[in-house]
Each structure stands twice: as structure tokens, then as C-alpha cells.
């Protein structure tokens, strides 16, 4: 069984904690009063991937990171040994769109992660009148899978998008392990 460390990052008040709780089945209800994350929360769970025999289950560590830049000194420790990064942003907040590129360069480009190890989540808050149009992102971000999340209207679409992403991360881990084993043999 593979173990995947996934970092969930993005601007403050973008919905990282709500999505992390939902994806890890940590809470029964969605929403509630806003309470900013202090540093990081680590949620551990097992994910079952249907229709895939080779990658049937995976232990997941979902690292829900604070979006406040006052925690920036902690970020190198959080990034250590990360297998994937999810950038969550609210497409209805203009400065979130600008911040996505900063998060990308700090957490993804600097770590040399492949595009399939990254996921952009345009999180629509309840009552926002969400639309699934492509937000105006920097060109280097257009290579990364983007999913729109609306937990009120389409929660299973969000879960399926995450499962597909997780399968890609586990596939990358598997390939890396196989290459490492081959280098030991030869």
C-alpha cells in the first residue's frame, strides 16, 4: 500500500479546511463559522480507488496548511517529502487569482513536482452562484488540472476529481519506486 503526503495550500479563507474535512470524511456537516488554521492540520485516512487493482488503496496524509503568510517560515518543513500539492482558491475573489501563481512557485515549481502531482481547486462558497468557467490564470498554470468545487451542489464531483488526482499521484509514486528498484538491480 502506498502512502501519499498531499499538501493543501492557498490564500486565507479560500476553503482549504472545509475541503480537507470533506475529502477525509472528518466531519458530517459542511460549513460553519470561519476559524483560520494555525500552522497546519494533518488529516490521515485511507482512500479506496475503485476500478484500479494495482493502486486499490492508499494511506493519505492531507496537510491542511494555513494561508497566512506569517507562517511562511514553516513552509519548507511542510513541503518536505510531499507527493502532491492542491492549491485551493476562491475564483470570486480577484486577489486569490493573483496569489495562485505565488503558491505555485513556492510549493510546486521549487519542489520540481510534475503537473499530474498538482491540482487546482476553484472552490465556490455556498450561495456564491458558482459557475464553472475557466478563471483567468497565468499560462504556466493552464497545464495543471483544474476542478471546480461546490460542496452544496456537486459534492460527489469533487470527491471523484480528488480520487482521479490521487490515482495520478499514486501512479507517479509507483513509477518512481519501480525506477529506484531497477537502479538497485542494475
C-alpha atoms as one frame of an Amber mdcrd trajectory, in Angstrom:
protein
   0.000   0.000   0.000   1.280   3.432  -0.909   1.370   6.388   1.449   0.797
   9.831  -0.086   1.522  13.160   1.562  -0.674  15.810  -0.046  -0.257  19.489
   0.851  -3.402  21.659   0.684  -2.440  25.308   0.251  -3.898  28.583  -0.950
  -4.999  32.011   0.188  -6.651  32.592   3.556 -10.406  31.987   3.595 -10.375
  30.049   0.321 -11.981  26.890   1.744  -8.933  24.650   2.343 -10.154  23.333
   5.700 -13.732  22.724   4.528 -12.429  20.774   1.508  -9.865  18.866   3.594
 -12.534  17.867   6.112 -14.851  16.783   3.296 -12.240  14.782   1.375 -11.069
  12.976   4.514 -14.640  12.395   5.791 -13.646  14.149   9.009 -16.931  15.947
   9.644 -20.576  15.218   8.948 -21.639  18.782   8.134 -20.180  21.270   5.695
 -19.723  24.904   6.615 -19.951  26.632   9.957 -18.130  29.580  11.427 -14.770
  30.553   9.916 -11.844  29.578  12.115  -8.411  30.168  10.483  -5.930  27.297
  10.570  -2.900  27.971  12.758   0.139  26.486  11.019  -1.068  23.099   9.767
  -3.595  20.345  10.461  -2.750  16.802   9.362  -5.667  14.563   8.447  -4.952
  10.876   7.908  -7.280   8.480   6.114  -7.319   5.535   3.751  -8.583   6.004
   0.234 -10.031   3.191  -1.844  -9.744   3.633  -5.605 -12.421   1.738  -7.476
 -11.620   0.115 -10.801  -7.876   0.078 -10.188  -6.347  -3.177  -8.983  -2.719
  -2.051  -8.842  -3.457   1.087  -6.809  -6.523  -0.181  -4.946  -5.874   1.625
  -1.679  -3.636   4.344  -0.380  -2.890   5.873   3.010  -3.290   9.624   2.680
  -1.852  12.386   4.823  -3.716  15.570   3.906  -1.774  18.556   5.240  -4.228
  21.457   5.570  -1.861  24.457   5.668  -2.616  27.951   6.891  -2.906  30.504
   4.105  -1.479  33.321   6.212   2.000  34.421   5.118   3.055  34.821   8.757
   3.549  31.021   8.720   5.893  31.220   5.714   8.923  30.218   7.804   7.251
  26.824   8.437   6.569  26.066   4.768   9.899  24.364   3.933   9.240  21.817
   6.698   5.691  21.259   5.437   6.914  20.682   1.865   9.467  18.039   2.871
   8.631  14.692   1.238   5.359  15.966  -0.256   3.989  13.770  -3.049   1.372
  16.236  -4.232   0.000  19.743  -3.836  -3.560  21.020  -4.069  -3.939  24.780
  -4.475  -7.383  25.917  -3.310  -8.657  29.362  -4.227 -11.941  31.220  -4.460
 -12.328  32.333  -8.108 -14.781  35.044  -6.994 -12.017  36.879  -5.073  -9.701
  38.719  -7.521  -6.602  38.719  -5.299  -6.892  34.913  -4.894  -6.303  34.544
  -8.641  -3.111  36.598  -8.312  -1.940  34.613  -5.276  -2.274  31.241  -7.033
   0.895  31.912  -9.028   2.796  32.737  -5.819   1.644  29.490  -4.215   2.612
  27.613  -7.384   6.168  28.978  -7.422   6.692  28.449  -3.675   5.243  24.946
  -3.334   5.318  23.312  -6.755   7.992  24.814  -9.018  10.557  24.910  -6.202
   9.942  21.206  -5.424  10.134  20.011  -9.022   6.759  18.282  -8.856   5.196
  17.044 -12.088   1.952  18.594 -13.325  -0.007  15.418 -12.518   1.075  15.749
  -8.870  -0.690  19.112  -8.687  -4.337  20.089  -8.620  -6.071  23.467  -8.721
  -9.419  23.661  -6.928 -11.629  26.650  -7.667 -13.737  26.463  -4.508 -17.119
  28.147  -4.680 -18.539  29.116  -1.314 -22.201  28.415  -0.521 -24.568  30.863
  -2.161 -21.916  32.276  -4.488 -23.828  31.422  -7.658 -20.929  29.283  -8.839
 -20.122  28.995 -12.499 -17.591  26.581 -13.926 -15.887  28.904 -16.384 -12.118
  28.885 -16.702 -10.721  31.565 -14.360  -8.049  33.863 -15.844  -4.899  32.099
 -14.636  -1.255  32.541 -15.633  -0.257  30.465 -18.670   2.047  28.135 -16.696
  -0.949  27.114 -14.558  -3.069  26.027 -17.533  -1.171  22.710 -17.671  -2.475
  21.725 -14.237  -5.834  20.018 -13.798  -8.488  22.432 -12.541 -11.648  21.287
 -10.851 -14.469  23.450  -9.566 -15.736  22.529  -6.140 -19.204  23.286  -4.901
 -19.914  21.097  -1.888 -23.548  22.181  -1.681 -24.498  21.262  -5.233 -21.975
  18.703  -6.537 -20.092  17.061  -3.647 -19.554  13.747  -5.437 -17.997  15.507
  -8.438 -15.437  17.000  -6.045 -14.743  13.600  -4.462 -14.359  11.943  -7.899
 -11.999  14.703  -9.071  -9.893  14.194  -5.943  -9.872  10.392  -6.422  -8.665
  10.805 -10.027  -5.930  13.177  -8.831  -4.932  10.752  -6.070  -4.686   7.916
  -8.623  -2.292  10.081 -10.674  -0.151  10.785  -7.590  -0.023   7.085  -6.643
   0.840   6.172 -10.249   3.758   8.638 -10.112   4.865   7.126  -6.771   4.691
   3.645  -8.282   6.794   4.645 -11.298   9.343   6.308  -9.040   9.562   3.207
  -6.852   9.977   0.953  -9.901  12.782   3.162 -11.276  14.512   3.113  -7.906
  14.255  -0.692  -7.721  15.628  -1.028 -11.264  18.595   1.211 -10.442  19.406
  -1.012  -7.460  19.214  -4.164  -9.586  21.396  -2.843 -12.416
